[in-house]
Amino acid sequence: MPLQHAAIYISSTDDKKALLKQIETGVLFPELYKVKGAVFSEVTLNNYINEELEHENFQVKTKNNRSLATSSEGERKRALLNHILAGDAPKYLVLDNVFDCLDTATQQNTIRQFTTLSSTTQIIQITTRIRDVLPFITKVYQLASDRALCPFQSKKIALEALYIYFVNDLPKPYKEIPEQKRPLIKLTNVSVSYLERPILKAIDWTIQPGEFWQLIGPNGSGKSTLLALISGDNPKGYHQDITLFGITKGSGESVWDIKKHIGFYTSDMLRGFKRKDSVLRMIVSGFVDSIGLYQVPTDTQMAIANSWLTLLKLSHLAHSSFQLLSNGHKRLVLIARAMVKHPALLILDEPTNGLDDYDAKLFGALINKIAETRKTAIIYVSHRPEEFITPDFNYNLTPCKNGSTGSVTLA
């Protein structure tokens, strides 16, 4: 008898942890109760990372024998999958947003791997993007109001309908923004190696104020290293020909001299925010780049933060605990936190991971709106194109033996 594979399409507001619990305890699939299974999920990865950080318990090994905490999202996911499949194959496998952070080639390899595995292991897929349903799965469900499963019914989301959110201008900045230096960012012949392992080779990249860039490259190509050079976090930037916001790297600047110009979002930030701050306070903390709010905000700062919540249609959650939000809504709030000070540069690292189809398109419309103002330059990092996000240029990293090289193309 063929195995009954299934996909569950969920929204950003659904409680994923509760759903995983329902699957593991046999509530949704009684045949899986007390059967050996495994969960391939961000939730599982976070548990292993917490074990590393809190107890120095390194159970999952990456390809380069690095800790999960210091690896990229793509490396973590490959390591977790190898860890799950290293022993006796589970009777069932829960796959949660399996394609997030994986480059195109790895996605195709993953599809082939799971297609082969599906002949012996029952696959239960959880996805927030309907395009990601694995090709061998024919039964697709969604959660009903009583958290039971019901057949998925497609709803077409018109992009034009999302722009009603952004008819008005974006909320005003807290302070008048001075005219930005030209170029905003310039890297000339920049190369980076770690322990004689080359990462980047002879990188030349110039970003002008207001430009919208997408940074593209396969897993392990050095995207995170390049972003860390731009944000001032990577000490390898010293003794290199780098200019950031009119400041020559190594001329006596502090990291905070650089960071005050940058709004930053990465999916790793979700692990860094453990405090029980409200959604509103979380956004206000973006004015001072702090984890938590340790000073009384001004009335103007509060008004601006509320304006961003209104823009995102999240005003009703203003005084809710940030920790109680769904992962999808947490991501939207952190993106708003990055945007609130109208930075000269907005870095968005895999920002649509974990968002459902509607929120991903809403995010795309918002980013395009910011780009249209030509006041904030944007670096958007994603392994897969989002059809509703329209950058001006691509900066492409191509892995080579001596380190990834860079090239510029029109988007």
Short mmCIF file of C-alpha atoms in Angstrom, two decimals:
data_model
loop_
_atom_site.label_atom_id
_atom_site.label_comp_id
_atom_site.label_asym_id
_atom_site.label_seq_id
_atom_site.Cartn_x
_atom_site.Cartn_y
_atom_site.Cartn_z
CA MET A 1 0.00 0.00 0.00
CA PRO A 2 1.48 3.39 -1.01
CA LEU A 3 2.43 5.71 1.81
CA GLN A 4 -0.02 8.55 2.46
CA HIS A 5 2.14 11.64 2.08
CA ALA A 6 0.52 14.99 2.86
CA ALA A 7 1.26 18.71 2.90
CA ILE A 8 -0.23 21.21 5.34
CA TYR A 9 -0.35 24.79 4.08
CA ILE A 10 -0.32 27.24 7.00
CA SER A 11 -0.35 31.00 7.40
CA SER A 12 2.02 33.25 9.33
CA THR A 13 -0.55 33.47 12.13
CA ASP A 14 -0.86 29.73 12.73
CA ASP A 15 0.87 28.29 15.79
CA LYS A 16 3.54 26.05 14.26
CA LYS A 17 4.72 24.59 17.58
CA ALA A 18 1.17 23.53 18.38
CA LEU A 19 0.83 21.99 14.92
CA LEU A 20 4.04 20.00 15.34
CA LYS A 21 2.76 18.78 18.69
CA GLN A 22 -0.51 17.64 17.09
CA ILE A 23 1.42 15.67 14.49
CA GLU A 24 3.85 14.07 16.95
CA THR A 25 1.08 13.02 19.33
CA GLY A 26 -1.08 11.49 16.59
CA VAL A 27 -3.93 14.01 16.86
CA LEU A 28 -3.88 14.84 13.14
CA PHE A 29 -2.45 11.57 11.82
CA PRO A 30 -3.41 8.77 14.24
CA GLU A 31 -1.36 6.18 12.32
CA LEU A 32 1.81 8.05 13.37
CA TYR A 33 1.17 7.81 17.12
CA LYS A 34 4.08 6.05 18.91
CA VAL A 35 5.79 5.48 15.57
CA LYS A 36 9.43 6.53 15.25
CA GLY A 37 9.60 9.84 13.43
CA ALA A 38 11.77 12.91 13.02
CA VAL A 39 11.12 16.62 12.61
CA PHE A 40 13.12 18.70 10.14
CA SER A 41 12.26 22.18 11.32
CA GLU A 42 13.60 25.55 12.39
CA VAL A 43 12.15 24.67 15.79
CA THR A 44 14.41 21.58 15.95
CA LEU A 45 17.43 23.59 14.79
CA ASN A 46 16.82 26.22 17.46
CA ASN A 47 16.76 23.52 20.13
CA TYR A 48 20.13 22.18 18.97
CA ILE A 49 21.60 25.70 18.79
CA ASN A 50 20.41 26.44 22.32
CA GLU A 51 22.11 23.22 23.47
CA GLU A 52 25.34 24.45 21.90
CA LEU A 53 25.15 27.90 23.42
CA GLU A 54 23.91 26.95 26.87
CA HIS A 55 25.53 23.53 27.47
CA GLU A 56 28.28 23.27 24.81
CA ASN A 57 26.54 20.15 23.57
CA PHE A 58 27.43 19.82 19.87
CA GLN A 59 25.23 17.03 18.54
CA VAL A 60 24.85 18.10 14.91
CA LYS A 61 27.98 18.52 12.77
CA THR A 62 28.17 20.67 9.66
CA LYS A 63 30.20 19.83 6.57
CA ASN A 64 33.09 22.00 7.79
CA ASN A 65 32.78 20.82 11.42
CA ARG A 66 31.59 24.24 12.54
CA SER A 67 28.96 24.74 15.22
CA LEU A 68 25.39 25.35 14.10
CA ALA A 69 25.48 28.76 15.79
CA THR A 70 28.33 29.94 13.55
CA SER A 71 27.03 28.37 10.32
CA SER A 72 24.77 29.79 7.66
CA GLU A 73 21.10 28.80 7.55
CA GLY A 74 21.71 26.65 4.48
CA GLU A 75 24.60 24.82 6.16
CA ARG A 76 22.47 24.24 9.26
CA LYS A 77 19.62 22.73 7.28
CA ARG A 78 21.88 20.36 5.37
CA ALA A 79 23.58 19.33 8.62
CA LEU A 80 20.25 18.66 10.35
CA LEU A 81 18.97 16.54 7.48
CA ASN A 82 22.19 14.49 7.43
CA HIS A 83 21.91 14.06 11.21
CA ILE A 84 18.31 12.82 10.95
CA LEU A 85 19.09 10.34 8.18
CA ALA A 86 22.44 9.13 9.60
CA GLY A 87 20.89 6.42 11.75
CA ASP A 88 17.94 4.14 11.12
CA ALA A 89 15.53 5.83 8.73
CA PRO A 90 12.48 7.23 10.56
CA LYS A 91 9.08 5.80 9.67
CA TYR A 92 7.81 9.32 9.09
CA LEU A 93 9.48 12.68 8.57
CA VAL A 94 7.95 16.10 9.18
CA LEU A 95 9.41 18.74 6.84
CA ASP A 96 8.88 22.34 7.91
CA ASN A 97 9.50 25.04 5.23
CA VAL A 98 12.19 22.80 3.85
CA PHE A 99 13.38 25.11 1.04
CA ASP A 100 14.03 28.27 3.07
CA CYS A 101 17.69 29.39 2.84
CA LEU A 102 18.59 26.74 0.25
CA ASP A 103 20.01 27.77 -3.11
CA THR A 104 18.46 26.54 -6.36
CA ALA A 105 20.84 23.61 -6.88
CA THR A 106 20.44 22.43 -3.29
CA GLN A 107 16.66 22.68 -3.61
CA GLN A 108 16.69 20.38 -6.64
CA ASN A 109 18.97 17.92 -4.85
CA THR A 110 16.66 18.06 -1.83
CA ILE A 111 13.61 17.29 -3.98
CA ARG A 112 15.38 14.26 -5.46
CA GLN A 113 16.48 13.10 -2.01
CA PHE A 114 12.99 13.34 -0.53
CA THR A 115 11.42 11.74 -3.61
CA THR A 116 13.67 8.71 -3.11
CA LEU A 117 13.02 8.71 0.64
CA SER A 118 9.26 8.86 0.07
CA SER A 119 9.21 5.22 -1.06
CA THR A 120 10.08 4.06 2.47
CA THR A 121 9.24 7.02 4.75
CA GLN A 122 5.94 8.82 5.12
CA ILE A 123 6.41 12.55 4.48
CA ILE A 124 4.32 15.20 6.22
CA GLN A 125 5.24 18.61 4.83
CA ILE A 126 4.43 21.94 6.49
CA THR A 127 4.74 24.96 4.23
CA THR A 128 3.78 28.63 4.21
CA ARG A 129 4.33 28.84 0.44
CA ILE A 130 2.08 26.80 -1.83
CA ARG A 131 4.80 26.76 -4.53
CA ASP A 132 6.96 24.61 -2.22
CA VAL A 133 4.69 21.55 -2.03
CA LEU A 134 6.85 18.57 -3.00
CA PRO A 135 5.95 17.12 -6.42
CA PHE A 136 5.10 13.63 -5.14
CA ILE A 137 2.54 14.98 -2.62
CA THR A 138 -1.03 15.06 -3.92
CA LYS A 139 -2.96 15.64 -0.68
CA VAL A 140 -2.74 19.26 0.47
CA TYR A 141 -4.55 20.45 3.59
CA GLN A 142 -4.97 23.64 5.59
CA LEU A 143 -6.03 24.23 9.18
CA ALA A 144 -9.68 24.89 9.90
CA SER A 145 -10.81 27.24 12.66
CA ASP A 146 -10.98 24.29 15.10
CA ARG A 147 -7.38 23.31 14.11
CA ALA A 148 -8.59 20.23 12.28
CA LEU A 149 -7.38 19.55 8.74
CA CYS A 150 -9.49 20.43 5.73
CA PRO A 151 -8.69 20.34 1.99
CA PHE A 152 -6.69 23.33 0.77
CA GLN A 153 -8.63 25.93 -1.22
CA SER A 154 -6.55 28.28 -3.33
CA LYS A 155 -7.09 32.02 -2.95
CA LYS A 156 -5.62 34.33 -5.56
CA ILE A 157 -3.80 37.29 -4.03
CA ALA A 158 -3.79 40.31 -6.30
CA LEU A 159 -0.71 42.50 -5.91
CA GLU A 160 -2.78 45.58 -6.65
CA ALA A 161 -4.88 44.90 -3.56
CA LEU A 162 -1.77 45.01 -1.39
CA TYR A 163 -0.85 48.50 -2.51
CA ILE A 164 -3.84 49.90 -0.64
CA TYR A 165 -1.57 49.58 2.40
CA PHE A 166 0.90 51.99 0.91
CA VAL A 167 -1.11 54.74 -0.74
CA ASN A 168 0.13 57.25 1.83
CA ASP A 169 3.75 58.26 2.28
CA LEU A 170 5.95 56.23 4.60
CA PRO A 171 6.13 57.50 8.20
CA LYS A 172 8.46 60.45 8.59
CA PRO A 173 11.98 59.93 9.98
CA TYR A 174 12.70 60.99 13.55
CA LYS A 175 15.40 63.40 12.44
CA GLU A 176 16.11 65.18 9.18
CA ILE A 177 18.23 62.87 7.03
CA PRO A 178 21.39 64.55 5.69
CA GLU A 179 22.35 64.08 2.06
CA GLN A 180 24.29 60.85 1.73
CA LYS A 181 27.89 60.59 0.59
CA ARG A 182 28.57 59.26 -2.91
CA PRO A 183 29.36 56.47 -3.20
CA LEU A 184 27.50 55.11 -0.20
CA ILE A 185 29.51 51.86 -0.15
CA LYS A 186 32.65 51.01 -2.10
CA LEU A 187 34.70 47.82 -1.93
CA THR A 188 37.78 47.63 -4.15
CA ASN A 189 39.74 44.41 -4.74
CA VAL A 190 38.58 42.96 -1.41
CA SER A 191 39.65 39.38 -0.61
CA VAL A 192 38.91 37.35 2.53
CA SER A 193 40.26 34.00 3.72
CA TYR A 194 39.86 31.99 6.93
CA LEU A 195 42.68 29.64 7.97
CA GLU A 196 43.96 29.63 4.39
CA ARG A 197 40.46 28.82 3.10
CA PRO A 198 39.57 31.50 0.52
CA ILE A 199 36.06 32.95 0.82
CA LEU A 200 36.02 36.10 -1.35
CA LYS A 201 38.41 37.03 -4.14
CA ALA A 202 39.00 40.53 -5.59
CA ILE A 203 35.51 41.87 -4.86
CA ASP A 204 34.62 45.22 -6.46
CA TRP A 205 31.20 46.62 -5.53
CA THR A 206 29.96 50.19 -5.49
CA ILE A 207 26.53 51.13 -4.09
CA GLN A 208 25.11 54.61 -4.60
CA PRO A 209 22.49 56.24 -2.32
CA GLY A 210 18.97 54.96 -2.98
CA GLU A 211 19.96 51.99 -5.15
CA PHE A 212 18.13 48.67 -4.76
CA TRP A 213 20.39 45.62 -4.97
CA GLN A 214 19.81 41.90 -4.68
CA LEU A 215 22.80 39.88 -3.44
CA ILE A 216 22.78 36.46 -5.07
CA GLY A 217 24.95 33.39 -4.61
CA PRO A 218 24.71 29.71 -3.68
CA ASN A 219 25.06 28.44 -0.12
CA GLY A 220 28.63 28.93 1.08
CA SER A 221 29.52 31.55 -1.55
CA GLY A 222 30.36 34.22 1.05
CA LYS A 223 27.18 36.34 1.17
CA SER A 224 27.23 36.53 4.98
CA THR A 225 30.94 37.42 4.96
CA LEU A 226 30.31 40.21 2.46
CA LEU A 227 27.41 41.60 4.51
CA ALA A 228 29.56 41.53 7.65
CA LEU A 229 32.22 43.59 5.87
CA ILE A 230 29.63 46.20 4.95
CA SER A 231 28.06 46.30 8.41
CA GLY A 232 31.47 46.71 10.10
CA ASP A 233 31.16 43.44 12.03
CA ASN A 234 33.98 41.58 10.28
CA PRO A 235 37.54 42.46 11.40
CA LYS A 236 38.75 41.17 8.02
CA GLY A 237 37.63 44.56 6.69
CA TYR A 238 40.70 46.25 8.15
CA HIS A 239 43.65 46.77 5.81
CA GLN A 240 41.22 46.49 2.87
CA ASP A 241 40.14 49.19 0.43
CA ILE A 242 36.62 49.75 1.82
CA THR A 243 34.65 52.99 2.16
CA LEU A 244 31.43 52.92 4.19
CA PHE A 245 29.18 56.00 4.31
CA GLY A 246 32.05 58.30 3.45
CA ILE A 247 34.36 56.72 6.06
CA THR A 248 37.50 54.87 5.02
CA LYS A 249 37.71 51.55 6.85
CA GLY A 250 40.45 51.64 9.47
CA SER A 251 40.53 55.42 9.82
CA GLY A 252 39.58 55.36 13.49
CA GLU A 253 35.85 54.75 13.11
CA SER A 254 33.94 52.60 15.60
CA VAL A 255 31.49 49.86 14.66
CA TRP A 256 28.70 52.13 15.87
CA ASP A 257 29.83 54.91 13.53
CA ILE A 258 28.95 52.46 10.76
CA LYS A 259 25.86 50.83 12.27
CA LYS A 260 24.02 54.11 12.86
CA HIS A 261 23.59 54.29 9.08
CA ILE A 262 22.22 50.75 8.73
CA GLY A 263 18.91 49.04 9.34
CA PHE A 264 19.46 45.28 9.49
CA TYR A 265 17.21 42.25 9.39
CA THR A 266 18.25 38.60 9.41
CA SER A 267 16.30 35.51 10.41
CA ASP A 268 18.97 34.85 13.09
CA MET A 269 17.65 37.90 14.96
CA LEU A 270 14.67 35.85 16.12
CA ARG A 271 17.03 33.86 18.34
CA GLY A 272 18.49 37.01 19.88
CA PHE A 273 15.26 38.51 21.19
CA LYS A 274 14.20 36.60 24.30
CA ARG A 275 12.80 39.48 26.36
CA LYS A 276 9.06 39.83 26.90
CA ASP A 277 8.80 43.28 25.37
CA SER A 278 5.64 44.44 23.66
CA VAL A 279 5.45 44.68 19.89
CA LEU A 280 5.42 48.48 20.10
CA ARG A 281 8.49 48.62 22.37
CA MET A 282 10.29 46.22 20.06
CA ILE A 283 9.82 48.61 17.13
CA VAL A 284 10.78 51.67 19.20
CA SER A 285 14.04 49.93 20.17
CA GLY A 286 15.04 50.24 16.52
CA PHE A 287 15.76 53.92 17.07
CA VAL A 288 18.68 53.03 19.36
CA ASP A 289 19.59 49.57 17.99
CA SER A 290 19.20 47.93 21.39
CA ILE A 291 17.82 44.53 22.37
CA GLY A 292 15.12 45.77 24.69
CA LEU A 293 14.25 49.36 25.56
CA TYR A 294 16.26 50.91 28.39
CA GLN A 295 15.28 54.55 28.08
CA VAL A 296 12.00 56.41 27.89
CA PRO A 297 11.14 57.01 24.21
CA THR A 298 9.98 60.42 23.08
CA ASP A 299 6.40 61.06 22.05
CA THR A 300 7.61 61.49 18.48
CA GLN A 301 9.35 58.11 18.49
CA MET A 302 6.22 56.43 19.84
CA ALA A 303 4.08 58.12 17.19
CA ILE A 304 6.40 56.98 14.40
CA ALA A 305 6.47 53.40 15.70
CA ASN A 306 2.66 53.40 15.85
CA SER A 307 2.58 54.69 12.28
CA TRP A 308 4.65 51.74 11.12
CA LEU A 309 2.30 49.35 12.92
CA THR A 310 -0.63 51.03 11.20
CA LEU A 311 1.11 50.64 7.85
CA LEU A 312 1.54 46.91 8.47
CA LYS A 313 -2.02 46.50 9.80
CA LEU A 314 -0.63 45.32 13.15
CA SER A 315 -1.89 48.11 15.41
CA HIS A 316 -4.16 45.68 17.24
CA LEU A 317 -1.02 43.82 18.40
CA ALA A 318 0.85 46.91 19.65
CA HIS A 319 0.73 45.93 23.34
CA SER A 320 0.93 42.16 22.85
CA SER A 321 4.09 40.33 23.85
CA PHE A 322 6.51 40.02 20.94
CA GLN A 323 7.29 36.45 22.07
CA LEU A 324 3.65 35.42 21.66
CA LEU A 325 3.51 36.40 18.01
CA SER A 326 3.73 33.85 15.23
CA ASN A 327 7.14 33.58 13.58
CA GLY A 328 5.71 35.26 10.50
CA HIS A 329 4.50 38.28 12.47
CA LYS A 330 7.76 38.41 14.44
CA ARG A 331 9.59 38.79 11.14
CA LEU A 332 7.34 41.62 10.01
CA VAL A 333 7.86 43.45 13.32
CA LEU A 334 11.65 43.07 13.11
CA ILE A 335 11.60 44.37 9.55
CA ALA A 336 9.63 47.40 10.74
CA ARG A 337 12.19 47.79 13.54
CA ALA A 338 14.95 47.92 10.92
CA MET A 339 13.05 50.48 8.85
CA VAL A 340 11.94 52.82 11.61
CA LYS A 341 14.98 55.13 11.56
CA HIS A 342 15.01 55.52 7.76
CA PRO A 343 18.57 54.24 7.49
CA ALA A 344 20.88 55.13 4.63
CA LEU A 345 21.21 51.39 3.98
CA LEU A 346 18.68 48.66 4.68
CA ILE A 347 20.08 45.11 4.70
CA LEU A 348 17.48 42.36 4.44
CA ASP A 349 18.92 38.85 4.77
CA GLU A 350 16.41 36.18 3.66
CA PRO A 351 13.52 38.33 4.93
CA THR A 352 10.65 36.33 3.46
CA ASN A 353 11.62 33.06 5.17
CA GLY A 354 8.69 31.87 7.28
CA LEU A 355 6.21 34.31 5.77
CA ASP A 356 3.10 32.97 4.10
CA ASP A 357 2.17 33.88 0.53
CA TYR A 358 0.12 36.89 1.56
CA ASP A 359 2.69 38.34 3.99
CA ALA A 360 5.53 37.71 1.52
CA LYS A 361 3.70 39.72 -1.14
CA LEU A 362 2.82 42.39 1.40
CA PHE A 363 6.48 42.61 2.34
CA GLY A 364 7.45 42.85 -1.33
CA ALA A 365 5.06 45.73 -1.88
CA LEU A 366 6.45 47.53 1.18
CA ILE A 367 10.08 47.11 0.10
CA ASN A 368 9.26 48.33 -3.40
CA LYS A 369 7.55 51.36 -1.81
CA ILE A 370 10.68 52.14 0.22
CA ALA A 371 12.84 51.71 -2.88
CA GLU A 372 10.67 54.15 -4.84
CA THR A 373 11.55 56.97 -2.43
CA ARG A 374 15.22 56.67 -3.46
CA LYS A 375 16.27 57.77 0.04
CA THR A 376 17.34 54.39 1.40
CA ALA A 377 19.66 52.01 -0.42
CA ILE A 378 18.65 48.36 -0.07
CA ILE A 379 20.63 45.12 -0.13
CA TYR A 380 18.18 42.24 -0.35
CA VAL A 381 19.53 38.71 0.05
CA SER A 382 17.57 35.70 -1.09
CA HIS A 383 18.31 32.35 -2.68
CA ARG A 384 15.11 32.50 -4.67
CA PRO A 385 13.56 35.40 -6.57
CA GLU A 386 10.27 36.76 -5.27
CA GLU A 387 8.20 37.81 -8.26
CA PHE A 388 6.85 40.88 -6.45
CA ILE A 389 10.23 42.26 -5.32
CA THR A 390 11.87 44.37 -8.02
CA PRO A 391 15.52 45.33 -7.39
CA ASP A 392 17.47 47.47 -9.84
CA PHE A 393 20.68 45.42 -9.89
CA ASN A 394 22.02 42.02 -8.92
CA TYR A 395 25.41 41.46 -7.33
CA ASN A 396 26.29 37.85 -8.14
CA LEU A 397 28.78 35.79 -6.14
CA THR A 398 30.25 32.86 -8.09
CA PRO A 399 32.23 30.27 -6.09
CA CYS A 400 35.72 29.59 -7.44
CA LYS A 401 38.74 27.64 -6.18
CA ASN A 402 40.45 30.81 -4.94
CA GLY A 403 37.30 32.37 -3.44
CA SER A 404 34.01 33.68 -4.80
CA THR A 405 34.21 36.38 -7.42
CA GLY A 406 31.60 39.11 -7.95
CA SER A 407 29.77 40.50 -10.95
CA VAL A 408 26.99 43.03 -11.55
CA THR A 409 23.92 42.43 -13.72
CA LEU A 410 20.66 44.27 -14.24
CA ALA A 411 17.80 42.68 -12.34
#
